[in-house]
GROMACS .gro file of C-alpha atoms in nm:
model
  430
    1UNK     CA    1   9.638   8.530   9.289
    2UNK     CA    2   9.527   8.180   9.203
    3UNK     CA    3   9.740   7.857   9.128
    4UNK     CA    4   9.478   7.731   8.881
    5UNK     CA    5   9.698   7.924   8.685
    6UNK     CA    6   9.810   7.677   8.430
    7UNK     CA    7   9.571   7.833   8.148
    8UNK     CA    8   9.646   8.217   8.329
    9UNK     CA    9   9.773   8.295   7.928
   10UNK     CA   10   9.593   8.077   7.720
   11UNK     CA   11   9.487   8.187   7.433
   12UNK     CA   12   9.163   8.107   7.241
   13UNK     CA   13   9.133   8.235   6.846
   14UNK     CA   14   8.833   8.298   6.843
   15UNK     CA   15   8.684   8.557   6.623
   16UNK     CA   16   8.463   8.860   6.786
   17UNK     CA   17   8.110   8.814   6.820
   18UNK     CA   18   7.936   9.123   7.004
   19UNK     CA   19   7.562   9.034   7.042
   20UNK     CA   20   7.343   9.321   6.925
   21UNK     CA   21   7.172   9.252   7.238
   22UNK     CA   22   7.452   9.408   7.469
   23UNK     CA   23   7.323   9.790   7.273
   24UNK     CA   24   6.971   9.751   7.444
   25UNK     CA   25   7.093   9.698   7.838
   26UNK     CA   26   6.929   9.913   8.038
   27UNK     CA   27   7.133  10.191   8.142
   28UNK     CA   28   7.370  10.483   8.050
   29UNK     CA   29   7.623  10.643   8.278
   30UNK     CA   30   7.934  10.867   8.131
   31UNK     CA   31   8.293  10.885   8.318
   32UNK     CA   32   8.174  11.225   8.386
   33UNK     CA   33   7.909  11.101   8.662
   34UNK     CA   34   8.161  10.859   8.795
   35UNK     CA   35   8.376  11.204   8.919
   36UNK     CA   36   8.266  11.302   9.300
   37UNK     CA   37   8.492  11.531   9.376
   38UNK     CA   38   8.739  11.788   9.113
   39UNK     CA   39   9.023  11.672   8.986
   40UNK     CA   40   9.359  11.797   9.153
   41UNK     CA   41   9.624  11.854   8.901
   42UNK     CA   42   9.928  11.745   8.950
   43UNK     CA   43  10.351  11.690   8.822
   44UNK     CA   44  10.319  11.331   8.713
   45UNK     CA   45  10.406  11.093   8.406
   46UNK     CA   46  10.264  10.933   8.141
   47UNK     CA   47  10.445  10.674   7.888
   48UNK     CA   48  10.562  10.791   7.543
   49UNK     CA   49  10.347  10.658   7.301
   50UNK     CA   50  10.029  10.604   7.519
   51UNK     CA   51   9.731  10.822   7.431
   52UNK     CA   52   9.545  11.066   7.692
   53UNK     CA   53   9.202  11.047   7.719
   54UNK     CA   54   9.065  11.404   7.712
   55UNK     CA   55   8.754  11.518   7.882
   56UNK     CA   56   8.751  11.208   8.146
   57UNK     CA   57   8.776  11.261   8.501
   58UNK     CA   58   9.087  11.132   8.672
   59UNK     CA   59   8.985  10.986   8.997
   60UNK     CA   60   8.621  10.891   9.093
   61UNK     CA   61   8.517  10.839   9.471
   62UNK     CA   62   8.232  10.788   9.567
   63UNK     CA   63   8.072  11.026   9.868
   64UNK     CA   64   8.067  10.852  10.238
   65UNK     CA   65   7.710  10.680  10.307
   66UNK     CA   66   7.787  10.673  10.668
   67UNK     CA   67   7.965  10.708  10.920
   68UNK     CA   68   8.158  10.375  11.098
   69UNK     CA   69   7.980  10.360  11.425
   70UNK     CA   70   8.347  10.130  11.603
   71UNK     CA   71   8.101   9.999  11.853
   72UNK     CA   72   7.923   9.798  11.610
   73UNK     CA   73   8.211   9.686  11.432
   74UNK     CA   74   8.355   9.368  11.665
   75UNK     CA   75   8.650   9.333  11.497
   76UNK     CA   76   8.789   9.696  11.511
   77UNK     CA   77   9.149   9.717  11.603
   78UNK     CA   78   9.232  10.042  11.832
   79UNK     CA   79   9.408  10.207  11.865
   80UNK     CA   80   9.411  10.368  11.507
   81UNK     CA   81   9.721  10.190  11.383
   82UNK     CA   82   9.872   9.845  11.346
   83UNK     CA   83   9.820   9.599  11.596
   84UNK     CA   84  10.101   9.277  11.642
   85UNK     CA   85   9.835   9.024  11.581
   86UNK     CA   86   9.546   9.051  11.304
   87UNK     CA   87   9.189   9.103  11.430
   88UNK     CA   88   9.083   8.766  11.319
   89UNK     CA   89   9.266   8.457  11.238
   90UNK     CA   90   9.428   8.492  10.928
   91UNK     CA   91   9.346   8.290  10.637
   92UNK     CA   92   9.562   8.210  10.324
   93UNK     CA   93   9.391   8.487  10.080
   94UNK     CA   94   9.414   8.300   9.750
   95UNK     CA   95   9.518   7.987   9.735
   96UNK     CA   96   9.767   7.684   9.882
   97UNK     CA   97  10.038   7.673   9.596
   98UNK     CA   98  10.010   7.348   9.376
   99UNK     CA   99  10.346   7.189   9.321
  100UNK     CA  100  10.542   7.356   9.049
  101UNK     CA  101  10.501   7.001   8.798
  102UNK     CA  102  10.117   7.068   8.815
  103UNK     CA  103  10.103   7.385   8.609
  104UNK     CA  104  10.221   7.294   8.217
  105UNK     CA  105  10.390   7.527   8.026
  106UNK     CA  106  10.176   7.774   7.790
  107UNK     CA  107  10.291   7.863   7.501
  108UNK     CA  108  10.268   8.278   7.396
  109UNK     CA  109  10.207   8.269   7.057
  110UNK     CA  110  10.319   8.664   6.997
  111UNK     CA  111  10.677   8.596   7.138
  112UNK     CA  112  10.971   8.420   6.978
  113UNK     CA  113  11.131   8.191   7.319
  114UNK     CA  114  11.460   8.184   7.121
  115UNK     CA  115  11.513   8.538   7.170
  116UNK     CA  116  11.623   8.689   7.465
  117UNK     CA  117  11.355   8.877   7.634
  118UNK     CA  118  11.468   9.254   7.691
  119UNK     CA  119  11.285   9.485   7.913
  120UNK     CA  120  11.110   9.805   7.734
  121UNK     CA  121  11.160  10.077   7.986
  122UNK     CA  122  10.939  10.359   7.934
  123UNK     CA  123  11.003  10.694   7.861
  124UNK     CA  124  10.763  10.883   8.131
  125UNK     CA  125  10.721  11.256   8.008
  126UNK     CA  126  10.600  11.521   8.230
  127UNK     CA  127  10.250  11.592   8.237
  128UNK     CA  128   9.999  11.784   8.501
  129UNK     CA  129   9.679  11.639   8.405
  130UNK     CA  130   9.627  11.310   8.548
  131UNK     CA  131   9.579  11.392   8.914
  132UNK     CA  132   9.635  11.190   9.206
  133UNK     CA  133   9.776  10.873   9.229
  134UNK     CA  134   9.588  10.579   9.199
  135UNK     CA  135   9.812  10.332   9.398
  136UNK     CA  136   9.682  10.141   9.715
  137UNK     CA  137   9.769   9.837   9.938
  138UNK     CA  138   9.636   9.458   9.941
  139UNK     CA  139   9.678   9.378  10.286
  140UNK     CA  140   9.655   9.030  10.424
  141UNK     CA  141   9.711   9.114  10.786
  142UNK     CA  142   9.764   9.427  10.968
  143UNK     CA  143  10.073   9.339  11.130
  144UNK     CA  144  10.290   9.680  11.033
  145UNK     CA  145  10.283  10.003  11.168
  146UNK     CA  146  10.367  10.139  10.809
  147UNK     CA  147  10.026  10.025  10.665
  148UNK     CA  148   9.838  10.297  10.865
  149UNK     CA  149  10.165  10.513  10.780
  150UNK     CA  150  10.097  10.498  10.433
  151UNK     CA  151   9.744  10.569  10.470
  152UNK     CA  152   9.785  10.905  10.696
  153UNK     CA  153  10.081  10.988  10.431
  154UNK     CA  154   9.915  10.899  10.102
  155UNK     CA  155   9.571  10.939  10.132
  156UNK     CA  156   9.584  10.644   9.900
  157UNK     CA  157   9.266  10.602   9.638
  158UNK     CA  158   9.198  10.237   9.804
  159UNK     CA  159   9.277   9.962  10.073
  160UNK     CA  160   9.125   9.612  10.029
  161UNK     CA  161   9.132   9.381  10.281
  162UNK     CA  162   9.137   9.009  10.361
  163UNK     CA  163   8.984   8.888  10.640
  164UNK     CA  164   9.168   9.155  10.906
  165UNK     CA  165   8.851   9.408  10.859
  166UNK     CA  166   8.870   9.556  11.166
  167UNK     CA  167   9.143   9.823  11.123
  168UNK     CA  168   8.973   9.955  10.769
  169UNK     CA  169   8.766  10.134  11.038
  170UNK     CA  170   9.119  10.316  11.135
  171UNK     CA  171   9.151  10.391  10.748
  172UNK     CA  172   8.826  10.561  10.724
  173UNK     CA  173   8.895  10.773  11.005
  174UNK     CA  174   9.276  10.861  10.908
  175UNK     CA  175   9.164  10.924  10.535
  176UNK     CA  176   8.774  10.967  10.486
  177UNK     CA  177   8.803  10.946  10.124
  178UNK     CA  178   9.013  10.624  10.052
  179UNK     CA  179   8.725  10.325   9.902
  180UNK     CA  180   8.766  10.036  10.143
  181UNK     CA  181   8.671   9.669   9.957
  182UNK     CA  182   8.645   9.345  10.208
  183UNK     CA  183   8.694   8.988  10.139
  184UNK     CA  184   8.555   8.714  10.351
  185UNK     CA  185   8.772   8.369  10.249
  186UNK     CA  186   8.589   8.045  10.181
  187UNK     CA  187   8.646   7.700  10.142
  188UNK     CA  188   8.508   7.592   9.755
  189UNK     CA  189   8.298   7.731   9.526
  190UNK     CA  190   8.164   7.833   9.248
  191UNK     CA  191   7.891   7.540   9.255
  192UNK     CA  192   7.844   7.572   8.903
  193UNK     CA  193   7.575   7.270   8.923
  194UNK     CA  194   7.333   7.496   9.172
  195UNK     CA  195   7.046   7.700   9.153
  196UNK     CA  196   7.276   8.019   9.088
  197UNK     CA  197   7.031   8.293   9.252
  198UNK     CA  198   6.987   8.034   9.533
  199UNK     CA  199   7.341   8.002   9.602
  200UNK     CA  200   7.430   8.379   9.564
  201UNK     CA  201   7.188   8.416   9.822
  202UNK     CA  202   7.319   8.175  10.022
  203UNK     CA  203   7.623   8.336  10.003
  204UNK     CA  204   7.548   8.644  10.110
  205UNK     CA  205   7.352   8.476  10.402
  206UNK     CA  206   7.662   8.305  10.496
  207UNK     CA  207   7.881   8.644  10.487
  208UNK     CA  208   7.624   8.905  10.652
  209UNK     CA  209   7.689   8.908  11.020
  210UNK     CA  210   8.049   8.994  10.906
  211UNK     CA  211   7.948   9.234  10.664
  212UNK     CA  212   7.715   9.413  10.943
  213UNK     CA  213   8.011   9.388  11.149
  214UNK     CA  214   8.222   9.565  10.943
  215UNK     CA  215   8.047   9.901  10.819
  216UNK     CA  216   8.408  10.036  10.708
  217UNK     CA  217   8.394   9.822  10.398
  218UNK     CA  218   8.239   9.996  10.135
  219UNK     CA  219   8.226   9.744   9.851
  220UNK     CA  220   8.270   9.364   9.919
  221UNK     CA  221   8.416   9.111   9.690
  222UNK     CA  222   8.233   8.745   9.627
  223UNK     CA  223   8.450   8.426   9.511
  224UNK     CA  224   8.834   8.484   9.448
  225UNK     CA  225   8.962   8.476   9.104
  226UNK     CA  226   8.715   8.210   8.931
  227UNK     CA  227   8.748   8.078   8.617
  228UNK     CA  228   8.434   8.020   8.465
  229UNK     CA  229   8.476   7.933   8.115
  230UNK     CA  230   8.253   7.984   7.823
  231UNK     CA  231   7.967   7.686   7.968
  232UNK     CA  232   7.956   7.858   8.339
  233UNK     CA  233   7.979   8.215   8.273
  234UNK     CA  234   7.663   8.220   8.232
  235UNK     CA  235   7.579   8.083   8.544
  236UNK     CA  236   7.839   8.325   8.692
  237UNK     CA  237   7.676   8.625   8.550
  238UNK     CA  238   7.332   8.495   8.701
  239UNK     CA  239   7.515   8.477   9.060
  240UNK     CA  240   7.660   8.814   9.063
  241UNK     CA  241   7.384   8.939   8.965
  242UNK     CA  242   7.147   8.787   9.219
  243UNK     CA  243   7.470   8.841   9.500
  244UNK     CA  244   7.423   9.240   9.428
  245UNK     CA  245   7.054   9.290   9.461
  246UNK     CA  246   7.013   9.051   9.741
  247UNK     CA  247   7.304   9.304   9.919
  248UNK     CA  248   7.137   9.630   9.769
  249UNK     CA  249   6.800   9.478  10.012
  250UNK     CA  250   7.059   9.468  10.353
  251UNK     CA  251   7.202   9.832  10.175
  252UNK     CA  252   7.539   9.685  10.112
  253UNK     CA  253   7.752   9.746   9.764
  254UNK     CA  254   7.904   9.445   9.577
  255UNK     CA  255   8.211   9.398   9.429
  256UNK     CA  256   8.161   9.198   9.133
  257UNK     CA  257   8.384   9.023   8.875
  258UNK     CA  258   8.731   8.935   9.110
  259UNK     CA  259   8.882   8.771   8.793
  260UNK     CA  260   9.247   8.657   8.801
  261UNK     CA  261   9.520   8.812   8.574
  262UNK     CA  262   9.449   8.691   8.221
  263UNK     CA  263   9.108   8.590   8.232
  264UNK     CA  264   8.850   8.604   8.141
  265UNK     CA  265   8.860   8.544   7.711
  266UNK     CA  266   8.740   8.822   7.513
  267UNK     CA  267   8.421   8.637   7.425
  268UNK     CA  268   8.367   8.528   7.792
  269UNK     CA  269   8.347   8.861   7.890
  270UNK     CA  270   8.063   8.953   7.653
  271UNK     CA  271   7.858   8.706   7.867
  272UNK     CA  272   7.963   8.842   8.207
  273UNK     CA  273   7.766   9.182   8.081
  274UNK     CA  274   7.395   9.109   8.232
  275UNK     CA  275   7.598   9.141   8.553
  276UNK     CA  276   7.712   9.445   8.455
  277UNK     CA  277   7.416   9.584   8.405
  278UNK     CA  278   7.269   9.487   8.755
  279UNK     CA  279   7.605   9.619   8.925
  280UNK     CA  280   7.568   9.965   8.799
  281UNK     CA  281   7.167   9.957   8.893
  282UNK     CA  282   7.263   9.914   9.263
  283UNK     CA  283   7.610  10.117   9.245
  284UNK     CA  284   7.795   9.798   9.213
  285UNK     CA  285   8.214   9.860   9.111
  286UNK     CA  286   8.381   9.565   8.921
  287UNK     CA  287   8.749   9.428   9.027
  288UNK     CA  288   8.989   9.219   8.876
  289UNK     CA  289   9.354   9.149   8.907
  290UNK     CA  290   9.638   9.220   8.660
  291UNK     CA  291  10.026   9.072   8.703
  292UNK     CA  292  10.306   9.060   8.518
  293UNK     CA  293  10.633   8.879   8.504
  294UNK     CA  294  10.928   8.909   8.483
  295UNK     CA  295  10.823   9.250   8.470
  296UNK     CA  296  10.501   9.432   8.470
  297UNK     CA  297  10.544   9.534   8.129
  298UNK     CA  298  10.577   9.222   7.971
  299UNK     CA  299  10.331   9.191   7.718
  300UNK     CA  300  10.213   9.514   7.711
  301UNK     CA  301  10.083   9.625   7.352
  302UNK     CA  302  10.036   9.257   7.270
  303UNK     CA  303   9.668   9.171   7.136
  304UNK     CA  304   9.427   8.933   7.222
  305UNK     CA  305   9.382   8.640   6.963
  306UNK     CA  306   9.191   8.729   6.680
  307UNK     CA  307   9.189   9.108   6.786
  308UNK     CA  308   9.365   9.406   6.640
  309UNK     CA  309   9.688   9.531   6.800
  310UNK     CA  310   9.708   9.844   7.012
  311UNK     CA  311   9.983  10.024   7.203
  312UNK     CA  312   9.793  10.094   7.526
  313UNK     CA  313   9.614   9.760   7.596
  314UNK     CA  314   9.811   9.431   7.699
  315UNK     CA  315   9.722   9.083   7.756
  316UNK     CA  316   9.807   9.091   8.134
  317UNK     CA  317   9.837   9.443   8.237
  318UNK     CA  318   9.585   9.700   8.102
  319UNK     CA  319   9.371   9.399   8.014
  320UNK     CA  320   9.046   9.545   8.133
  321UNK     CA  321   9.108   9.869   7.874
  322UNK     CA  322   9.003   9.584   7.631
  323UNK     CA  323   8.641   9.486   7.825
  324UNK     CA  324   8.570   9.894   7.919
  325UNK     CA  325   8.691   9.968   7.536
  326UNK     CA  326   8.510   9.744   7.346
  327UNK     CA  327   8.228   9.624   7.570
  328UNK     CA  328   8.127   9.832   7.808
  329UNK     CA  329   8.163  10.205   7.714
  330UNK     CA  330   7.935  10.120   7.393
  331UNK     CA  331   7.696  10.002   7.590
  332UNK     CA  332   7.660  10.297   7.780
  333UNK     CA  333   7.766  10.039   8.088
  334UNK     CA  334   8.052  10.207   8.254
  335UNK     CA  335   8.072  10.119   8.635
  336UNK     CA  336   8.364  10.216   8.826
  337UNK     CA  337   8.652   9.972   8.850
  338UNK     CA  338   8.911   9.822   9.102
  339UNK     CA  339   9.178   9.640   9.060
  340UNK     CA  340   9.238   9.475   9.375
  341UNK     CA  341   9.558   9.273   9.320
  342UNK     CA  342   9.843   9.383   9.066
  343UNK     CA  343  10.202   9.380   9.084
  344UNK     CA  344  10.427   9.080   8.995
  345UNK     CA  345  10.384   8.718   8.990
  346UNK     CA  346  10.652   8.475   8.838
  347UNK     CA  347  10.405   8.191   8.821
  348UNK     CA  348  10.285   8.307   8.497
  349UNK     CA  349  10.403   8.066   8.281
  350UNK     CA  350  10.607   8.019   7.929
  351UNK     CA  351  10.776   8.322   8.076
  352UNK     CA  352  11.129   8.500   7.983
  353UNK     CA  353  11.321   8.610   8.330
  354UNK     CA  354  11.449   8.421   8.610
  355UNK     CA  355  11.284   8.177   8.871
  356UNK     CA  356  11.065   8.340   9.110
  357UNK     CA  357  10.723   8.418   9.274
  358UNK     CA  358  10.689   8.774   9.401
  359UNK     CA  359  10.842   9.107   9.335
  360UNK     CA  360  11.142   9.032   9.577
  361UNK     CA  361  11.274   8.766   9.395
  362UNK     CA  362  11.377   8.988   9.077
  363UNK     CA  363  11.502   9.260   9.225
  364UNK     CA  364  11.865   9.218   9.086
  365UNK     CA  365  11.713   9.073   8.720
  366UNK     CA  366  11.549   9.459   8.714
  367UNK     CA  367  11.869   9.626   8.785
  368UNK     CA  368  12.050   9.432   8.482
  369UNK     CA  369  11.779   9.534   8.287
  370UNK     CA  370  11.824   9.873   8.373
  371UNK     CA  371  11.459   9.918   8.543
  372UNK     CA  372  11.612  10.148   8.848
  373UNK     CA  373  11.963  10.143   9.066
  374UNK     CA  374  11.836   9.890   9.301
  375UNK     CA  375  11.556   9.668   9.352
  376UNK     CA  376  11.340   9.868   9.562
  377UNK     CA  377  11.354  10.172   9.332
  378UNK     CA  378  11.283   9.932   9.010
  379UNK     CA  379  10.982   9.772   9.137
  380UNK     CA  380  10.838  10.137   9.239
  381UNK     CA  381  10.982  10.248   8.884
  382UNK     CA  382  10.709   9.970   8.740
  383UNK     CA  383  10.438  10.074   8.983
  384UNK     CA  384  10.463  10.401   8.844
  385UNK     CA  385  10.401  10.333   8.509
  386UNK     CA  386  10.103  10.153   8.575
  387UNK     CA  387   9.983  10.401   8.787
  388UNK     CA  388  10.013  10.646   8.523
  389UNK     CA  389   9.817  10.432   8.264
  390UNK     CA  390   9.532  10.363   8.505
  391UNK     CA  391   9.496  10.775   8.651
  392UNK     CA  392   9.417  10.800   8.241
  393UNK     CA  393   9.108  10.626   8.271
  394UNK     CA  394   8.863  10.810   8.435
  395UNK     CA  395   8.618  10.508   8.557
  396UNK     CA  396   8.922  10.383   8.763
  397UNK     CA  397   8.891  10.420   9.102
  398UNK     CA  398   9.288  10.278   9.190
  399UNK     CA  399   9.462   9.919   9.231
  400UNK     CA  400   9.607   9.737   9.564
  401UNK     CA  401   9.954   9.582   9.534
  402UNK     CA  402   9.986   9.279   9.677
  403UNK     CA  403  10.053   9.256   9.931
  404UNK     CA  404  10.123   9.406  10.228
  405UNK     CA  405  10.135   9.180  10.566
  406UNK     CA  406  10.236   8.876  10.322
  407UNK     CA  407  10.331   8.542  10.560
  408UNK     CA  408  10.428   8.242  10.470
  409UNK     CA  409  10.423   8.128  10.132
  410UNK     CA  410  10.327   8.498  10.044
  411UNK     CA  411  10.671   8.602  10.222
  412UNK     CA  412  10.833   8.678   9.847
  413UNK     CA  413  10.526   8.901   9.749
  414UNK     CA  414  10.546   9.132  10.124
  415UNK     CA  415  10.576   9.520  10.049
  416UNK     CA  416  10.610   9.552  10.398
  417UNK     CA  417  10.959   9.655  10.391
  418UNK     CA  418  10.918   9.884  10.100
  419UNK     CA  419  10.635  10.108  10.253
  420UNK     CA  420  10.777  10.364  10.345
  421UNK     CA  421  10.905  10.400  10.011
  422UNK     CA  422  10.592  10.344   9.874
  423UNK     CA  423  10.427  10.657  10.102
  424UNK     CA  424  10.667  10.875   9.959
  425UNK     CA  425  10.591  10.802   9.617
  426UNK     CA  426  10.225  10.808   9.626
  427UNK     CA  427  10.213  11.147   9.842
  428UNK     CA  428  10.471  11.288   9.595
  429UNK     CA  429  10.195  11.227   9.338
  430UNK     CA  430   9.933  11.490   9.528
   0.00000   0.00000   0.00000
């Protein structure tokens, strides 16, 4: 999550302009190659009114390059299980929290503020042919015994990490098949003023004794939730692009993209493509993050300005459907996709709901609303949903829900005390 958050729903009418150029990138992969391993059918839910997408696979995962050798990995945590301290000193993941006066209220052009804001709980019909779950864990620190818990229980589609790398080594082991993404925390950046090949490579330069040391992580993420704008997305495209083929030369995968919840525009995106392109070259996945408050729902089915309306797409959650949709699936440039934050966040502003930052704080707002019979059950209740909208798109490997091992500031956003819950859900899903 970022607090450069004050434009997280602005809104730019701008009208669609798909260069003819994005038909002639090189490449063509169907959600059918994406799909490693067969599909295992299930008792699980979809939303009335969203439409199934037939013939795509429901889970891709991508087959095991190697095998973790622990003695090369110095920041392993044995044994296989949480630790009381992290492996490395923990750094804040995302950002130190600007004071509340900074960020200026947005307005939402599609909603009235006059009228009370009600909750539209979904009606989740049975349905066996989504397979497994989709739902995995953001974790900051490994300070929980019910981290690796979850993992032995659920199987879970993905784990990313901050910083504590080591124990993703442990998650390998406990559940070979779970994708593993890594990200290394710096200080500043993007430079948009630089040479943007030379600075993705000295990125990577900067990163690659930790990367070596870590051979559990099987994609790794660049900057945190940058904003680039319509004058540096260029540039951004150009240093993604550079950042995965200089890691494809040391045989490492990129994670690409790592946009916060509501960026980027429509029209940005079309520029972010090239990078695309490169990505699925080198077997490159693309990750983003997708929030909403007061409720995860909350502007689900609402369009993007300028763009038609349609039920299964939102302008926080289900975002991306509009990038894969309209951008990438024509192009034949399909890569697979992680979303590597989602849940709630209440800084989202020109909201409906009460004050608050992470899912703990509207625990008893859900119940009024009628999301579940206490808080606990609500927020899994939402999780659900989403989980049910993403195991529909076939080029989706899962999402992380941040976050577990939360500290500090991110004390209102820790799942910590819900994962056992959480276990149960997502191995109820197999």
């Amino acid at each position: 999550m970022n607090e450069w958050i004050s434009w997280l729903i602005r809104r730019r009418f701008l009208a669609l302009v798909l260069g003819m150029g994005l038909l002639g990138l090189a490449g063509c992969q169907t959600t059918a190659e994406l799909a490693a391993l067969p599909t295992r059918a299930v008792a699980a839910v979809a939303p009335a009114g969203m439409v199934l997408i037939d013939g795509v696979p429901a889970t891709w995962t991508p087959l095991p390059e190697h095998t973790p050798d622990p003695a090369t990995n110095f920041n392993r945590l044995d044994p296989a299980g949480a630790t009381p301290l992290p492996s490395v000193t923990p750094i804040f993941p995302s950002r130190t929290p600007r004071p509340p006066t900074a960020t200026p209220t947005i307005a939402v052009p599609t909603r009235d503020p006059a009228e009370p804001y009600v909750a539209i709980i979904p009606t989740l019909p049975p349905t066996d042919a989504l397979g497994p779950s989709k739902m995995g864990l953001h974790v900051i620190r490994n300070n929980d015994p019910n981290i690796m818990e979850f993992v032995r229980r659920g199987q879970p589609a993905v784990i990313k990490a901050v910083d504590d790398l080591g124990f993703l080594a442990d998650v390998k082991e406990a559940s070979p098949w779970t994708v593993t993404v890594g990200r290394i925390e710096v200080q500043g950046g993007p430079y948009y003023e630089t040479d943007p090949e030379q600075s993705a490579r000295d990125f990577v330069a900067d990163q690659l004794e930790s990367y070596r040391a870590n051979p559990a992580v099987d994609y790794w993420e660049g900057y945190n939730e940058p904003d680039p704008n319509m004058n540096n997305m260029p540039w951004y495209a150009r240093f993604e692009a550079e950042r995965v083929r200089v890691m494809a030369q040391h045989g490492l995968r990129a994670a690409i993209g790592g946009f916060a919840t509501g960026v980027p525009e429509y029209d940005e995106f079309a520029l972010f493509v090239p990078a695309i392109a490169v990505a699925k070259e080198h077997r490159g996945i693309l990750t983003l993050h997708e929030y909403g408050a007061p409720d995860m729902t909350y502007l689900y089915g609402d369009p993007l300005p300028g763009l038609p309306t349609y039920p299964d797409r939102g302008s926080l959650t289900f975002r991306y459907r509009w990038f894969y949709r309209d951008f990438l699936e024509p192009a034949g440039l399909v890569i697979p996709l992680v979303i590597s934050e989602a849940g709630i966040d209440g800084i989202i502003g020109n909201r409906p709901g009460p004050d608050g930052l992470g899912w703990a704080d509207f625990q008893d707002y859900w119940v009024q609303q009628g999301w579940g019979p206490d808080g606990t059950q609500s927020f899994i209740n939402q999780l659900a949903w989403y989980d049910v909208g993403t195991r529909q798109d076939g080029y989706v490997i899962g999402f992380t829900i941040f976050t577990a091992g939360g500290f500090g500031y991110w004390k209102n956003y820790d799942i910590n005390p819900i994962l056992p819950q959480l276990a149960d859900y997502v191995a109820g899903q197999r």
